[in-house]
């Protein structure tokens, strides 16, 4: 009986989870000017900048997009600071099987958007953010007929309406604010 009761509670929690709204926080927007050898210059409002919280914080799930000419070219997630995540993506050589970012040799300035999200006032988990990431990538595919040009991989998990709505907010925000 206790197993059935646990299953019923789990099923009830899933139903509640599906209707809880994910609140996407205002994005941090930076310009990323790529340099040689994995270096980059970070700009905010056309001035040299450093990442600030929440982008600079670790242990917080973040979704980030890179766009070029109002087109998303990459979607990623991390719970590390963005500076650490970018450094690792630039320095990777394939020695461990990871080659790093496919976009790391581009010469253009890229627009970097960074989001956090809450659900019922609490920061969402990296797994929840990864579900939203997949939905953003799917929106790119649905609108353009192609996956983001520099996307390395994507993991898909069961999504619900709250994930899809969060992804739509992110996607439309990038398209509006990518110049």
Short mmCIF file of N, CA and C in Angstrom, two decimals, residues 77 125-135 138 154-160 163-164:
data_model
loop_
_atom_site.label_atom_id
_atom_site.label_comp_id
_atom_site.label_asym_id
_atom_site.label_seq_id
_atom_site.Cartn_x
_atom_site.Cartn_y
_atom_site.Cartn_z
N UNK A 77 23.32 26.11 -21.28
CA UNK A 77 22.97 26.24 -19.86
C UNK A 77 24.22 26.01 -19.03
N UNK A 125 15.88 24.39 -11.01
CA UNK A 125 17.05 23.52 -11.09
C UNK A 125 17.66 23.57 -12.49
N UNK A 126 18.87 23.06 -12.58
CA UNK A 126 19.55 22.99 -13.88
C UNK A 126 18.76 22.08 -14.83
N UNK A 127 18.17 21.03 -14.33
CA UNK A 127 17.38 20.11 -15.16
C UNK A 127 16.17 20.84 -15.76
N UNK A 128 15.50 21.66 -14.96
CA UNK A 128 14.37 22.44 -15.47
C UNK A 128 14.85 23.42 -16.54
N UNK A 129 16.00 24.05 -16.29
CA UNK A 129 16.55 25.00 -17.26
C UNK A 129 16.95 24.28 -18.54
N UNK A 130 17.44 23.06 -18.40
CA UNK A 130 17.82 22.28 -19.58
C UNK A 130 16.59 21.93 -20.43
N UNK A 131 15.46 21.73 -19.78
CA UNK A 131 14.22 21.46 -20.51
C UNK A 131 13.81 22.71 -21.29
N UNK A 132 13.96 23.87 -20.68
CA UNK A 132 13.65 25.13 -21.38
C UNK A 132 14.63 25.35 -22.52
N UNK A 133 15.90 25.03 -22.29
CA UNK A 133 16.92 25.16 -23.34
C UNK A 133 16.50 24.38 -24.59
N UNK A 134 16.06 23.14 -24.40
CA UNK A 134 15.65 22.31 -25.53
C UNK A 134 14.46 22.94 -26.26
N UNK A 135 13.55 23.54 -25.51
CA UNK A 135 12.39 24.18 -26.13
C UNK A 135 12.79 25.43 -26.92
N UNK A 138 14.24 24.18 -30.08
CA UNK A 138 13.15 23.71 -30.94
C UNK A 138 12.44 24.88 -31.61
N UNK A 154 22.07 18.85 -27.86
CA UNK A 154 20.92 19.26 -27.05
C UNK A 154 20.35 18.01 -26.40
N UNK A 155 19.93 18.15 -25.17
CA UNK A 155 19.30 17.04 -24.44
C UNK A 155 17.82 17.35 -24.30
N UNK A 156 17.00 16.36 -24.58
CA UNK A 156 15.55 16.54 -24.52
C UNK A 156 14.98 15.78 -23.33
N UNK A 157 14.11 16.45 -22.60
CA UNK A 157 13.38 15.85 -21.49
C UNK A 157 11.91 16.16 -21.68
N UNK A 158 11.06 15.42 -20.97
CA UNK A 158 9.64 15.71 -21.05
C UNK A 158 9.40 17.16 -20.63
N UNK A 159 8.68 17.89 -21.46
CA UNK A 159 8.39 19.28 -21.14
C UNK A 159 6.90 19.45 -20.94
N UNK A 160 6.57 20.55 -20.29
CA UNK A 160 5.18 20.88 -20.03
C UNK A 160 4.94 22.30 -20.52
N UNK A 163 7.29 25.06 -19.37
CA UNK A 163 8.60 25.11 -20.03
C UNK A 163 8.49 25.78 -21.40
N UNK A 164 7.43 25.42 -22.13
CA UNK A 164 7.25 25.98 -23.47
C UNK A 164 6.96 27.47 -23.42
#
